[in-house]
Amino acid sequence: MKTVYIEEQIKNLPAKPGVYIMKDENENIIYVGKAISLKNRVRQYFRESNADPKVRAMVAKINEFEYIITDNELEALILENNLIKKHKPHYNILLKDDKTYPYIKITKEDYPRIFKTRKILKDGAQYFGPYTNIFALNDYIDAINDIFMIRDCNRNIEKSISNRERPCLNYYIKKCSAPCNDKISKHEYQSEVKRAIQILEGNTQIIEEYLTQKMYKASSDLNFEEAAKYRDKLTNMDKLYEKQKIVSNDIDKNQDYIVYSNDDINVVFSVFFIRNGKVMGQESFYFERNLDNIDEMYNSFLIQYYFEKDALPDEIVIEKDISDRGLLEEYLGNRKSKKMKILVPQKGKKKDMLDFAKKNAHEQFKIKSIKELNNRSHFESSLKELSSLLGLDNISVIESYDISNIQGTSSVGVKVVYKKGKKSPKDYRRYRIKSLTDKSDDYASMREVIERRMKDPELPDLILLDGGKGHVSTIKALFRELKIEVPVFGIYKDKNHRTEGLCSDTEIMEINKRSSLFKFLTGIQDETHRFAIDYHRNIRNKNMIKSELDGIKGIGEKRKTALFNKYGSIDNLKKASVDEISSIPGFNKNIAENILNYFKEL
């Protein structure tokens, strides 16, 4: 039900593009969205005729909202994406794509090098990939370099030739043609590189013949260990080529095909990489269906997936249109410095490839569903055993809490949530301890964290504390004051800090260490402890880097935070170049030089 305050806010909303930020009564951001007209879009959420039950559930939690006006819808799109990544709102999907697949890079030098890289630069080099089988890729690069004797050093070749430098060991073991010692002409060396490029473009027969000859030669020389190495390399090559299925000899563009498969509970998005008519690999992302309908989730996934990609394809092929297609094309085209196409084919070869990708996405989804069923059976068994042990009915939502500090400094608390036995990371929360003078007091810190959490009227079925009887007693006393009835137990550890069992404020319950329940509880405790330690370490590192930057002219709080977010540590910052630092928003070349000169003088 709308409050008078929200009704007044809606009346005063501008009919301009921008981003809206929904908050609950604890001021937690629960949803971020963008709009061409803030007035029209936000008003839709609070209409009583809103049919989507998940939208109604979110609206019921909205206590207030904020908005930011932008000059146009593209700016709103960029801001929305940044805010989602920063605040991780409960009702937005969040893509945690921390995988960076490697590419093969051929440098733009007179004597090029060939090596693996995960970073795509605008440096005139040639890039092939991405490759999803990393072990096979390593063998692939080794074999190419062995066949064509490509250098892997950083020497200035012209300078080495003029100084008559001796070639390195690779020349003597026949792994390099030694252009540094003029053992091969520039023209001959570049011809070998061109042959290597032909292999990368699809002529794989050369490399297979080379490895096979090496294997038979080693075998005939009775060097069976060496022969086995070449056999393994051939096997890895087969794995690499097996994934690089030729789907069309007519496709000469780099394409990504994005498809999905779903039911009422979950959805999987699959990305297929097509390079020069071959499937180079694919990756899949799984989400629970939350607030968004499938069209909105598809739209959000595409935006988050491509927003910060180093290497962009020439075309993105999708199975159904998205509301932000034009905006995403414009944004990616600006980044790529050439027109970007997002296509929705209805027939032809691209539609055939889309159907092929869709079949594979369905298979991925079925495999995931089977695993989910198996896991669900395991979780249900553990929850049933836990319910019986504690004398509770229908445990569905479990919240686990931990406190982390070092001698009272940077004291923090965390909440980790399990729903139906599964982790629910979108519900995790972090808390800075604010009200205590003695922040080494774990009992008082735990009380503060849970008291703040209890302002949310939606309560869990069970609360677990990382601690013993004292922690449980403290929180039970708090609940009596607040007149809240939620079961509270502690997961206590032995003297070696290993999970031992459960406890109330009066008794200890030992658990069979071979049981599924013990493994389940150990997993909860480990996950809560990990989350707390990570948060504490993050704050501690942030404070350390900020304090070490205090003496640098022109570095205030905003720039300190930007440097921490970019580099994470002083050591990483020291390794950065002036150009890298000056490219950070809000920095320039003079400030970057001040920073690096400051560390040189220490």
Coordinates of C-alpha atoms in Angstrom, one line a residue:
M1 CA 0.0 0.0 0.0
K2 CA 1.4 3.4 -1.0
T3 CA 2.4 5.8 1.8
V4 CA 1.4 9.5 1.5
Y5 CA 5.1 10.2 1.1
I6 CA 5.4 7.9 -1.9
E7 CA 2.2 9.3 -3.4
E8 CA 3.7 12.8 -3.2
Q9 CA 6.9 11.6 -4.8
I10 CA 5.1 10.1 -7.7
K11 CA 3.2 13.3 -8.4
N12 CA 6.4 15.2 -8.5
L13 CA 8.3 12.8 -10.8
P14 CA 9.6 14.4 -14.0
A15 CA 8.7 13.0 -17.4
K16 CA 12.4 12.7 -18.3
P17 CA 14.8 9.8 -18.8
G18 CA 16.6 8.5 -15.8
V19 CA 17.1 5.8 -13.2
Y20 CA 14.9 5.0 -10.2
I21 CA 16.1 3.3 -7.1
M22 CA 13.7 1.4 -4.8
K23 CA 14.5 1.0 -1.1
D24 CA 12.9 -0.9 1.8
E25 CA 12.4 0.4 5.3
N26 CA 16.0 -0.4 6.2
E27 CA 17.1 1.7 3.3
N28 CA 18.4 -1.3 1.5
I29 CA 18.3 -0.9 -2.3
I30 CA 16.0 -3.7 -3.6
Y31 CA 15.5 -2.7 -7.2
V32 CA 17.1 -0.4 -9.8
G33 CA 15.5 0.4 -13.1
K34 CA 15.7 2.9 -16.0
A35 CA 13.0 4.7 -17.9
I36 CA 12.4 7.0 -20.9
S37 CA 9.9 8.8 -18.7
L38 CA 10.4 8.4 -14.9
K39 CA 6.9 9.6 -14.2
N40 CA 5.2 7.0 -16.4
R41 CA 7.5 4.1 -15.5
V42 CA 7.5 4.4 -11.7
R43 CA 3.7 5.1 -11.6
Q44 CA 3.1 1.7 -13.2
Y45 CA 4.6 -0.2 -10.2
F46 CA 2.0 1.2 -7.8
R47 CA -1.1 0.6 -9.9
E48 CA -3.5 -1.7 -8.0
S49 CA -4.2 -3.5 -11.3
N50 CA -0.6 -4.8 -11.5
A51 CA -1.1 -8.4 -12.4
D52 CA 2.4 -9.8 -11.7
P53 CA 2.5 -11.3 -8.2
K54 CA 6.3 -11.0 -8.0
V55 CA 6.0 -7.3 -8.8
R56 CA 3.3 -6.9 -6.1
A57 CA 5.6 -8.6 -3.6
M58 CA 8.4 -6.2 -4.3
V59 CA 6.1 -3.1 -4.3
A60 CA 4.9 -4.2 -0.8
K61 CA 8.4 -3.8 0.5
I62 CA 9.1 -0.4 -1.1
N63 CA 9.3 2.3 1.6
E64 CA 10.8 5.0 -0.5
F65 CA 12.5 5.6 -3.8
E66 CA 15.1 7.9 -5.3
Y67 CA 15.7 8.9 -8.9
I68 CA 18.5 10.3 -11.0
I69 CA 17.7 12.3 -14.1
T70 CA 19.9 11.7 -17.2
D71 CA 20.3 13.6 -20.5
N72 CA 19.1 10.6 -22.5
E73 CA 18.1 6.9 -22.3
L74 CA 21.6 5.7 -23.2
E75 CA 23.0 7.5 -20.2
A76 CA 20.3 5.9 -18.1
L77 CA 21.2 2.5 -19.4
I78 CA 24.8 2.9 -18.4
L79 CA 24.0 4.3 -15.0
E80 CA 21.4 1.5 -14.3
N81 CA 24.0 -1.1 -15.1
N82 CA 26.6 0.5 -12.8
L83 CA 24.2 0.8 -9.9
I84 CA 23.1 -2.8 -10.2
K85 CA 26.7 -4.0 -10.1
K86 CA 27.5 -1.8 -7.1
H87 CA 24.4 -2.4 -5.0
K88 CA 23.4 -6.0 -6.1
P89 CA 19.6 -5.3 -5.5
H90 CA 17.5 -8.3 -4.5
Y91 CA 15.0 -8.1 -7.3
N92 CA 17.5 -7.4 -10.2
I93 CA 19.3 -10.3 -11.9
L94 CA 23.0 -10.0 -11.3
L95 CA 25.5 -11.6 -13.7
K96 CA 28.6 -12.7 -11.9
D97 CA 30.8 -13.3 -14.9
D98 CA 34.2 -13.5 -13.5
K99 CA 35.4 -15.9 -16.2
T100 CA 37.8 -14.3 -18.8
Y101 CA 38.4 -16.8 -21.6
P102 CA 41.8 -16.7 -23.2
Y103 CA 42.7 -15.7 -26.8
I104 CA 45.7 -16.3 -29.0
K105 CA 47.5 -13.1 -29.8
I106 CA 49.8 -12.5 -32.7
T107 CA 51.7 -9.2 -32.0
K108 CA 52.1 -6.5 -34.6
E109 CA 55.9 -6.5 -34.7
D110 CA 58.5 -7.0 -37.4
Y111 CA 59.2 -10.3 -35.7
P112 CA 55.8 -11.2 -34.3
R113 CA 55.2 -13.4 -31.2
I114 CA 52.3 -15.8 -30.6
F115 CA 51.0 -16.3 -27.1
K116 CA 48.0 -16.6 -24.9
T117 CA 46.3 -13.5 -23.5
R118 CA 43.1 -12.7 -21.6
K119 CA 43.1 -9.0 -22.4
I120 CA 42.2 -7.5 -25.8
L121 CA 43.9 -4.3 -26.7
K122 CA 43.6 -1.9 -29.6
D123 CA 47.2 -2.4 -30.5
G124 CA 47.0 -3.7 -34.1
A125 CA 47.6 -7.3 -33.0
Q126 CA 45.6 -10.2 -34.4
Y127 CA 43.4 -12.1 -31.9
F128 CA 41.9 -15.6 -32.3
G129 CA 39.3 -17.0 -29.9
P130 CA 37.9 -17.2 -27.3
Y131 CA 39.0 -20.7 -26.3
T132 CA 37.1 -22.5 -23.5
N133 CA 39.5 -25.5 -23.2
I134 CA 42.5 -23.9 -21.7
F135 CA 44.7 -27.0 -21.3
A136 CA 44.2 -27.8 -25.0
L137 CA 44.9 -24.2 -25.9
N138 CA 48.3 -24.3 -24.1
D139 CA 49.3 -27.4 -26.1
Y140 CA 48.0 -25.8 -29.2
I141 CA 50.2 -22.7 -28.8
D142 CA 53.2 -24.9 -27.8
A143 CA 52.8 -27.0 -31.0
I144 CA 52.5 -23.9 -33.2
N145 CA 55.6 -22.3 -31.7
D146 CA 57.5 -25.6 -32.0
I147 CA 56.5 -26.2 -35.6
F148 CA 57.3 -22.7 -36.8
M149 CA 60.0 -21.9 -34.2
I150 CA 58.4 -18.6 -33.2
R151 CA 60.2 -16.6 -30.6
D152 CA 58.7 -16.1 -27.1
C153 CA 61.1 -13.4 -25.8
N154 CA 60.7 -9.6 -25.5
R155 CA 64.0 -8.8 -27.1
N156 CA 64.4 -5.8 -29.4
I157 CA 65.4 -7.9 -32.4
E158 CA 67.0 -5.1 -34.5
K159 CA 69.1 -4.0 -31.5
S160 CA 70.1 -7.6 -30.8
I161 CA 71.2 -8.2 -34.4
S162 CA 73.3 -5.0 -34.5
N163 CA 74.9 -5.9 -31.1
R164 CA 75.5 -9.4 -32.3
E165 CA 73.8 -10.9 -29.2
R166 CA 74.0 -14.6 -28.7
P167 CA 70.7 -16.5 -29.1
C168 CA 69.1 -17.9 -26.0
L169 CA 68.7 -21.6 -25.1
N170 CA 65.5 -22.0 -27.2
Y171 CA 67.6 -21.7 -30.4
Y172 CA 69.9 -24.6 -29.3
I173 CA 67.0 -26.9 -28.4
K174 CA 65.3 -26.0 -31.7
K175 CA 62.4 -24.1 -30.3
C176 CA 63.3 -20.7 -31.8
S177 CA 64.7 -19.7 -35.2
A178 CA 66.8 -17.0 -33.5
P179 CA 65.9 -13.8 -35.5
C180 CA 67.8 -12.0 -32.7
N181 CA 71.1 -13.4 -34.1
D182 CA 70.0 -13.0 -37.8
K183 CA 69.7 -16.8 -38.2
I184 CA 66.6 -16.2 -40.2
S185 CA 65.6 -13.3 -42.4
K186 CA 62.7 -11.0 -41.6
H187 CA 60.9 -12.2 -44.7
E188 CA 61.4 -15.9 -43.9
Y189 CA 60.3 -15.3 -40.3
Q190 CA 57.1 -13.5 -41.3
S191 CA 56.4 -16.3 -43.8
E192 CA 56.4 -18.8 -40.9
V193 CA 54.1 -16.6 -38.9
K194 CA 51.7 -16.4 -41.9
R195 CA 51.6 -20.2 -42.0
A196 CA 50.9 -20.3 -38.3
I197 CA 47.9 -17.9 -39.0
Q198 CA 46.6 -20.3 -41.6
I199 CA 46.4 -23.0 -38.9
L200 CA 44.6 -20.7 -36.6
E201 CA 42.2 -19.9 -39.4
G202 CA 41.3 -23.6 -39.8
N203 CA 44.0 -25.5 -41.7
T204 CA 44.7 -28.0 -38.8
Q205 CA 46.1 -30.8 -40.9
I206 CA 49.7 -29.4 -40.7
I207 CA 49.8 -29.5 -36.9
E208 CA 48.3 -33.0 -36.7
E209 CA 50.8 -34.4 -39.1
Y210 CA 53.7 -32.7 -37.3
L211 CA 52.7 -34.1 -33.9
T212 CA 52.0 -37.6 -35.3
Q213 CA 55.5 -37.7 -36.9
K214 CA 57.1 -36.6 -33.6
M215 CA 55.2 -39.3 -31.8
Y216 CA 56.2 -42.1 -34.2
K217 CA 59.8 -40.8 -34.2
A218 CA 60.1 -40.9 -30.4
S219 CA 58.5 -44.3 -30.4
S220 CA 60.9 -45.7 -32.9
D221 CA 63.8 -44.3 -30.9
L222 CA 62.3 -46.2 -27.9
N223 CA 61.7 -42.8 -26.1
F224 CA 58.3 -43.9 -25.0
E225 CA 57.9 -41.1 -22.4
E226 CA 58.4 -38.5 -25.1
A227 CA 56.1 -40.4 -27.5
A228 CA 53.4 -40.3 -24.7
K229 CA 53.7 -36.5 -24.5
Y230 CA 53.0 -36.1 -28.2
R231 CA 50.2 -38.6 -28.0
D232 CA 48.6 -36.5 -25.2
K233 CA 49.1 -33.3 -27.3
L234 CA 47.3 -35.0 -30.2
T235 CA 44.4 -36.0 -27.8
N236 CA 44.2 -32.4 -26.6
M237 CA 44.2 -31.1 -30.2
D238 CA 41.2 -33.5 -30.9
K239 CA 39.4 -32.0 -28.0
L240 CA 40.0 -28.5 -29.2
Y241 CA 38.9 -29.3 -32.8
E242 CA 35.9 -31.4 -31.6
K243 CA 34.4 -28.2 -30.0
Q244 CA 35.3 -26.2 -33.1
K245 CA 32.5 -27.8 -35.2
I246 CA 32.2 -26.2 -38.7
V247 CA 28.6 -24.9 -38.9
S248 CA 29.0 -22.8 -42.1
N249 CA 31.8 -22.2 -44.6
D250 CA 30.1 -19.0 -45.6
I251 CA 30.3 -17.2 -42.3
D252 CA 33.4 -15.0 -42.2
K253 CA 32.3 -12.8 -39.2
N254 CA 32.8 -13.2 -35.5
Q255 CA 29.4 -13.9 -34.1
D256 CA 27.8 -14.7 -30.7
Y257 CA 24.5 -16.5 -30.5
I258 CA 22.5 -16.0 -27.3
V259 CA 19.7 -18.4 -26.5
Y260 CA 17.9 -19.5 -23.3
S261 CA 15.8 -22.3 -21.9
N262 CA 13.6 -22.0 -18.8
D263 CA 10.7 -23.3 -16.7
D264 CA 8.7 -21.5 -14.0
I265 CA 11.6 -21.6 -11.5
N266 CA 14.9 -21.3 -13.3
V267 CA 16.4 -20.0 -16.6
V268 CA 19.7 -20.7 -18.3
F269 CA 21.2 -18.3 -20.8
S270 CA 23.8 -19.8 -23.2
V271 CA 26.3 -17.9 -25.3
F272 CA 27.8 -19.7 -28.4
F273 CA 31.0 -18.3 -29.9
I274 CA 31.2 -18.6 -33.7
R275 CA 34.5 -17.6 -35.2
N276 CA 35.0 -18.0 -39.0
G277 CA 32.2 -20.4 -39.3
K278 CA 33.3 -22.6 -36.3
V279 CA 31.9 -23.1 -32.8
M280 CA 34.8 -22.1 -30.6
G281 CA 32.9 -22.9 -27.4
Q282 CA 30.0 -21.9 -25.3
E283 CA 29.2 -20.8 -21.7
S284 CA 26.0 -21.0 -19.7
F285 CA 24.6 -18.9 -16.9
Y286 CA 21.8 -20.0 -14.5
F287 CA 19.4 -17.8 -12.7
E288 CA 16.3 -18.3 -10.5
R289 CA 13.2 -16.6 -11.8
N290 CA 12.7 -13.6 -9.5
L291 CA 10.9 -10.4 -10.3
D292 CA 11.5 -10.1 -14.0
N293 CA 9.5 -11.9 -16.7
I294 CA 11.6 -13.9 -19.2
D295 CA 11.7 -11.0 -21.7
E296 CA 13.1 -8.6 -19.1
M297 CA 15.6 -11.1 -17.8
Y298 CA 16.8 -11.7 -21.4
N299 CA 17.2 -8.0 -21.9
S300 CA 19.0 -7.5 -18.6
F301 CA 21.3 -10.5 -19.2
L302 CA 22.5 -9.2 -22.6
I303 CA 23.2 -5.7 -21.2
Q304 CA 25.2 -7.0 -18.3
Y305 CA 27.0 -9.6 -20.3
Y306 CA 28.4 -7.2 -23.0
F307 CA 28.8 -4.1 -21.0
E308 CA 32.4 -4.5 -20.1
K309 CA 33.6 -7.2 -22.5
D310 CA 37.1 -6.5 -23.9
A311 CA 36.5 -8.4 -27.2
L312 CA 33.2 -7.8 -29.0
P313 CA 32.0 -9.9 -31.9
D314 CA 31.0 -8.3 -35.2
E315 CA 27.4 -9.5 -34.7
I316 CA 25.2 -10.6 -31.8
V317 CA 22.4 -13.0 -32.8
I318 CA 19.5 -13.4 -30.5
E319 CA 16.3 -15.5 -30.6
K320 CA 13.8 -12.8 -29.8
D321 CA 13.9 -9.0 -29.8
I322 CA 14.7 -7.0 -26.6
S323 CA 13.4 -3.6 -25.6
D324 CA 16.9 -2.1 -25.4
R325 CA 18.3 -3.5 -28.6
G326 CA 18.9 -0.1 -30.2
L327 CA 20.5 1.4 -27.1
L328 CA 22.8 -1.6 -26.7
E329 CA 23.8 -1.4 -30.4
E330 CA 24.6 2.2 -30.0
Y331 CA 26.6 1.7 -26.8
L332 CA 28.6 -1.3 -28.2
G333 CA 29.1 0.4 -31.5
N334 CA 30.7 3.4 -29.7
R335 CA 33.0 1.1 -27.8
K336 CA 34.0 -0.9 -30.9
S337 CA 34.3 2.2 -33.1
K338 CA 32.3 0.6 -35.8
K339 CA 28.6 -0.3 -36.3
M340 CA 27.4 -3.1 -34.2
K341 CA 24.5 -5.3 -35.3
I342 CA 22.2 -7.3 -33.0
L343 CA 20.1 -9.5 -35.2
V344 CA 16.9 -11.5 -34.7
P345 CA 16.9 -13.9 -37.8
Q346 CA 13.6 -15.4 -38.9
K347 CA 15.1 -17.8 -41.6
G348 CA 18.3 -18.7 -43.3
K349 CA 21.6 -19.9 -42.0
K350 CA 21.7 -17.7 -38.9
K351 CA 18.3 -19.0 -37.9
D352 CA 19.5 -22.6 -38.4
M353 CA 22.5 -21.8 -36.2
L354 CA 20.2 -20.3 -33.6
D355 CA 18.1 -23.5 -33.6
F356 CA 21.3 -25.5 -33.1
A357 CA 22.3 -23.4 -30.2
K358 CA 18.8 -23.6 -28.7
K359 CA 18.9 -27.4 -28.8
N360 CA 22.1 -27.3 -26.9
A361 CA 20.7 -24.8 -24.4
H362 CA 17.8 -27.2 -23.7
E363 CA 20.2 -30.0 -23.1
Q364 CA 22.2 -27.8 -20.7
F365 CA 19.0 -26.9 -18.9
K366 CA 18.0 -30.6 -18.6
I367 CA 21.4 -31.5 -17.1
K368 CA 21.1 -28.7 -14.6
S369 CA 17.5 -29.7 -13.7
I370 CA 18.6 -33.3 -12.9
K371 CA 21.4 -31.9 -10.7
E372 CA 18.9 -29.6 -9.0
L373 CA 16.6 -32.6 -8.3
N374 CA 19.5 -34.6 -6.8
N375 CA 20.6 -31.6 -4.7
R376 CA 17.0 -30.9 -3.6
S377 CA 16.7 -34.5 -2.4
H378 CA 20.0 -34.1 -0.4
F379 CA 18.9 -30.7 1.0
E380 CA 15.4 -32.0 1.9
S381 CA 17.0 -34.9 3.8
S382 CA 19.3 -32.5 5.7
L383 CA 16.5 -30.1 6.6
K384 CA 14.2 -33.0 7.7
E385 CA 17.0 -34.2 10.0
L386 CA 17.6 -30.7 11.3
S387 CA 13.9 -30.2 12.0
S388 CA 13.7 -33.4 13.9
L389 CA 16.8 -32.6 16.0
L390 CA 15.6 -29.1 16.9
G391 CA 11.9 -30.0 17.2
L392 CA 10.8 -27.5 14.5
D393 CA 8.4 -27.8 11.6
N394 CA 9.0 -26.9 8.0
I395 CA 12.4 -25.2 8.1
S396 CA 12.7 -23.4 4.7
V397 CA 14.7 -20.1 5.3
I398 CA 17.8 -20.2 7.4
E399 CA 19.9 -17.1 8.3
S400 CA 23.4 -17.5 9.6
Y401 CA 25.5 -14.8 11.2
D402 CA 29.1 -14.2 12.0
I403 CA 31.3 -11.3 13.4
S404 CA 34.8 -10.6 12.1
N405 CA 37.4 -8.2 13.5
I406 CA 41.1 -8.1 14.5
Q407 CA 41.5 -6.7 18.0
G408 CA 38.4 -4.7 17.6
T409 CA 39.4 -3.0 14.4
S410 CA 37.2 -2.8 11.2
S411 CA 34.6 -4.8 13.1
V412 CA 31.9 -6.2 10.7
G413 CA 29.0 -8.6 10.8
V414 CA 27.4 -10.6 8.0
K415 CA 24.2 -12.5 7.2
V416 CA 24.2 -15.5 4.9
V417 CA 20.9 -17.0 3.8
Y418 CA 19.9 -20.5 2.7
K419 CA 16.5 -21.2 1.2
K420 CA 15.3 -24.7 1.0
G421 CA 18.8 -25.9 1.7
K422 CA 20.5 -23.8 -1.1
K423 CA 22.6 -20.7 -0.8
S424 CA 20.8 -17.5 -1.7
P425 CA 23.6 -15.0 -2.3
K426 CA 21.3 -12.2 -3.4
D427 CA 20.0 -12.2 0.2
Y428 CA 23.4 -12.0 1.8
R429 CA 24.0 -8.8 3.8
R430 CA 27.0 -7.0 5.3
Y431 CA 27.0 -4.8 8.4
R432 CA 29.5 -2.3 9.7
I433 CA 29.5 -2.2 13.5
K434 CA 28.4 1.4 14.3
S435 CA 27.1 1.9 17.8
L436 CA 29.8 0.3 20.0
T437 CA 32.9 1.9 21.5
D438 CA 34.3 -1.6 22.3
K439 CA 34.2 -3.2 18.9
S440 CA 36.0 -6.3 20.2
D441 CA 32.8 -7.3 22.1
D442 CA 31.5 -10.1 19.8
Y443 CA 28.3 -10.5 21.8
A444 CA 27.3 -6.8 21.6
S445 CA 28.4 -6.7 17.9
M446 CA 26.1 -9.7 17.2
R447 CA 23.3 -8.1 19.0
E448 CA 23.7 -4.9 17.0
V449 CA 23.7 -6.7 13.7
I450 CA 20.6 -8.8 14.4
E451 CA 18.7 -5.9 15.9
R452 CA 19.3 -3.9 12.7
R453 CA 18.2 -6.9 10.6
M454 CA 15.0 -7.4 12.6
K455 CA 13.6 -4.1 11.3
D456 CA 12.6 -6.2 8.3
P457 CA 9.3 -7.8 9.2
E458 CA 9.9 -10.8 6.9
L459 CA 11.5 -13.3 9.4
P460 CA 13.4 -16.5 8.8
D461 CA 12.4 -20.0 10.1
L462 CA 15.7 -20.4 11.9
I463 CA 18.7 -18.3 12.9
L464 CA 22.2 -19.9 13.3
L465 CA 25.0 -18.0 15.0
D466 CA 28.7 -18.7 14.6
G467 CA 29.3 -19.1 18.3
G468 CA 28.3 -20.9 21.5
K469 CA 25.8 -20.6 24.4
G470 CA 26.8 -17.0 25.1
H471 CA 25.9 -15.8 21.7
V472 CA 22.6 -17.7 21.7
S473 CA 21.7 -16.3 25.2
T474 CA 22.5 -12.7 24.0
I475 CA 20.2 -12.9 21.0
K476 CA 17.4 -14.7 22.9
A477 CA 17.4 -11.8 25.4
L478 CA 17.1 -9.4 22.5
F479 CA 14.2 -11.3 21.0
R480 CA 12.4 -11.2 24.3
E481 CA 12.7 -7.4 24.4
L482 CA 11.5 -7.2 20.8
K483 CA 8.8 -9.8 21.3
I484 CA 10.1 -11.8 18.3
E485 CA 9.7 -15.5 18.1
V486 CA 12.4 -17.0 15.9
P487 CA 14.4 -20.1 16.9
V488 CA 18.1 -19.3 17.6
F489 CA 20.9 -21.9 17.8
G490 CA 24.7 -21.7 17.7
I491 CA 27.1 -23.7 15.5
Y492 CA 30.0 -24.1 17.9
K493 CA 33.6 -25.2 17.1
D494 CA 36.1 -27.3 18.9
K495 CA 39.5 -26.0 20.1
N496 CA 40.9 -26.5 16.6
H497 CA 38.2 -24.2 15.1
R498 CA 36.4 -27.1 13.4
T499 CA 32.6 -27.5 13.4
E500 CA 31.5 -29.6 16.3
G501 CA 27.7 -29.4 16.6
L502 CA 24.7 -27.2 17.6
C503 CA 23.9 -25.6 20.9
S504 CA 21.1 -23.6 22.5
D505 CA 21.6 -21.3 25.5
T506 CA 21.3 -24.3 27.8
E507 CA 22.5 -27.5 26.0
I508 CA 24.9 -28.8 23.5
M509 CA 23.7 -31.2 20.7
E510 CA 26.4 -33.4 19.2
I511 CA 25.9 -34.5 15.6
N512 CA 27.2 -37.6 13.8
K513 CA 30.2 -36.3 11.8
R514 CA 29.4 -38.7 8.9
S515 CA 25.8 -37.6 8.6
S516 CA 24.5 -35.4 5.7
L517 CA 23.3 -32.9 8.4
F518 CA 26.8 -32.4 9.8
K519 CA 28.1 -31.7 6.2
F520 CA 25.2 -29.3 5.6
L521 CA 25.9 -27.4 8.9
T522 CA 29.6 -27.3 8.2
G523 CA 28.9 -25.9 4.8
I524 CA 26.8 -23.1 6.3
Q525 CA 29.4 -22.2 8.9
D526 CA 32.2 -22.2 6.4
E527 CA 30.2 -20.0 3.9
T528 CA 29.3 -17.5 6.6
H529 CA 32.9 -17.4 7.9
R530 CA 34.2 -16.9 4.3
F531 CA 31.7 -14.1 3.6
A532 CA 32.7 -12.3 6.9
I533 CA 36.4 -12.7 6.3
D534 CA 36.2 -11.4 2.8
Y535 CA 34.2 -8.4 3.9
H536 CA 36.6 -7.6 6.8
R537 CA 39.6 -8.0 4.5
N538 CA 38.1 -5.7 1.9
I539 CA 37.5 -3.0 4.5
R540 CA 40.9 -3.4 6.0
N541 CA 42.6 -3.2 2.6
K542 CA 40.6 -0.2 1.7
N543 CA 41.6 1.5 4.9
M544 CA 45.2 0.6 4.4
I545 CA 45.4 1.9 0.8
K546 CA 43.5 5.0 1.8
S547 CA 45.9 5.8 4.6
E548 CA 49.0 5.2 2.4
L549 CA 47.6 7.6 -0.1
D550 CA 47.1 10.4 2.4
G551 CA 50.3 12.2 1.6
I552 CA 49.7 12.5 -2.2
K553 CA 48.7 15.9 -3.5
G554 CA 45.4 16.0 -5.3
I555 CA 44.1 12.7 -3.8
G556 CA 40.9 13.0 -1.8
E557 CA 38.4 10.5 -0.6
K558 CA 36.8 9.9 -4.0
R559 CA 40.1 9.3 -5.8
K560 CA 41.3 7.0 -3.0
T561 CA 38.1 5.0 -3.4
A562 CA 38.5 4.9 -7.1
L563 CA 42.1 3.7 -6.8
F564 CA 41.2 1.0 -4.3
N565 CA 38.3 -0.2 -6.6
K566 CA 40.7 -0.4 -9.6
Y567 CA 43.8 -1.9 -8.0
G568 CA 42.9 -3.3 -4.6
S569 CA 46.4 -2.9 -3.1
I570 CA 49.4 -0.6 -3.1
D571 CA 51.6 -3.2 -4.8
N572 CA 49.2 -3.4 -7.8
L573 CA 49.0 0.4 -7.9
K574 CA 52.8 0.7 -8.0
K575 CA 52.9 -1.6 -11.1
A576 CA 50.4 0.6 -13.0
S577 CA 51.5 3.0 -15.7
V578 CA 50.8 6.7 -16.0
D579 CA 48.4 6.0 -18.9
E580 CA 46.5 3.4 -17.0
I581 CA 46.0 5.6 -14.0
S582 CA 45.1 8.7 -16.0
S583 CA 42.4 6.7 -17.8
I584 CA 40.4 6.3 -14.6
P585 CA 37.5 8.8 -14.5
G586 CA 38.4 11.9 -12.5
F587 CA 42.2 11.4 -13.0
N588 CA 44.6 13.0 -15.4
K589 CA 48.3 12.6 -16.4
N590 CA 49.6 15.1 -13.7
I591 CA 47.8 13.2 -10.9
A592 CA 49.0 9.8 -12.2
E593 CA 52.6 11.1 -12.2
N594 CA 52.2 12.5 -8.7
I595 CA 51.1 9.1 -7.5
L596 CA 53.9 7.1 -9.0
N597 CA 56.6 9.7 -8.1
Y598 CA 55.3 9.6 -4.5
F599 CA 56.1 5.9 -4.3
K600 CA 59.4 6.2 -6.0
E601 CA 60.5 8.7 -3.3
L602 CA 59.5 6.5 -0.4

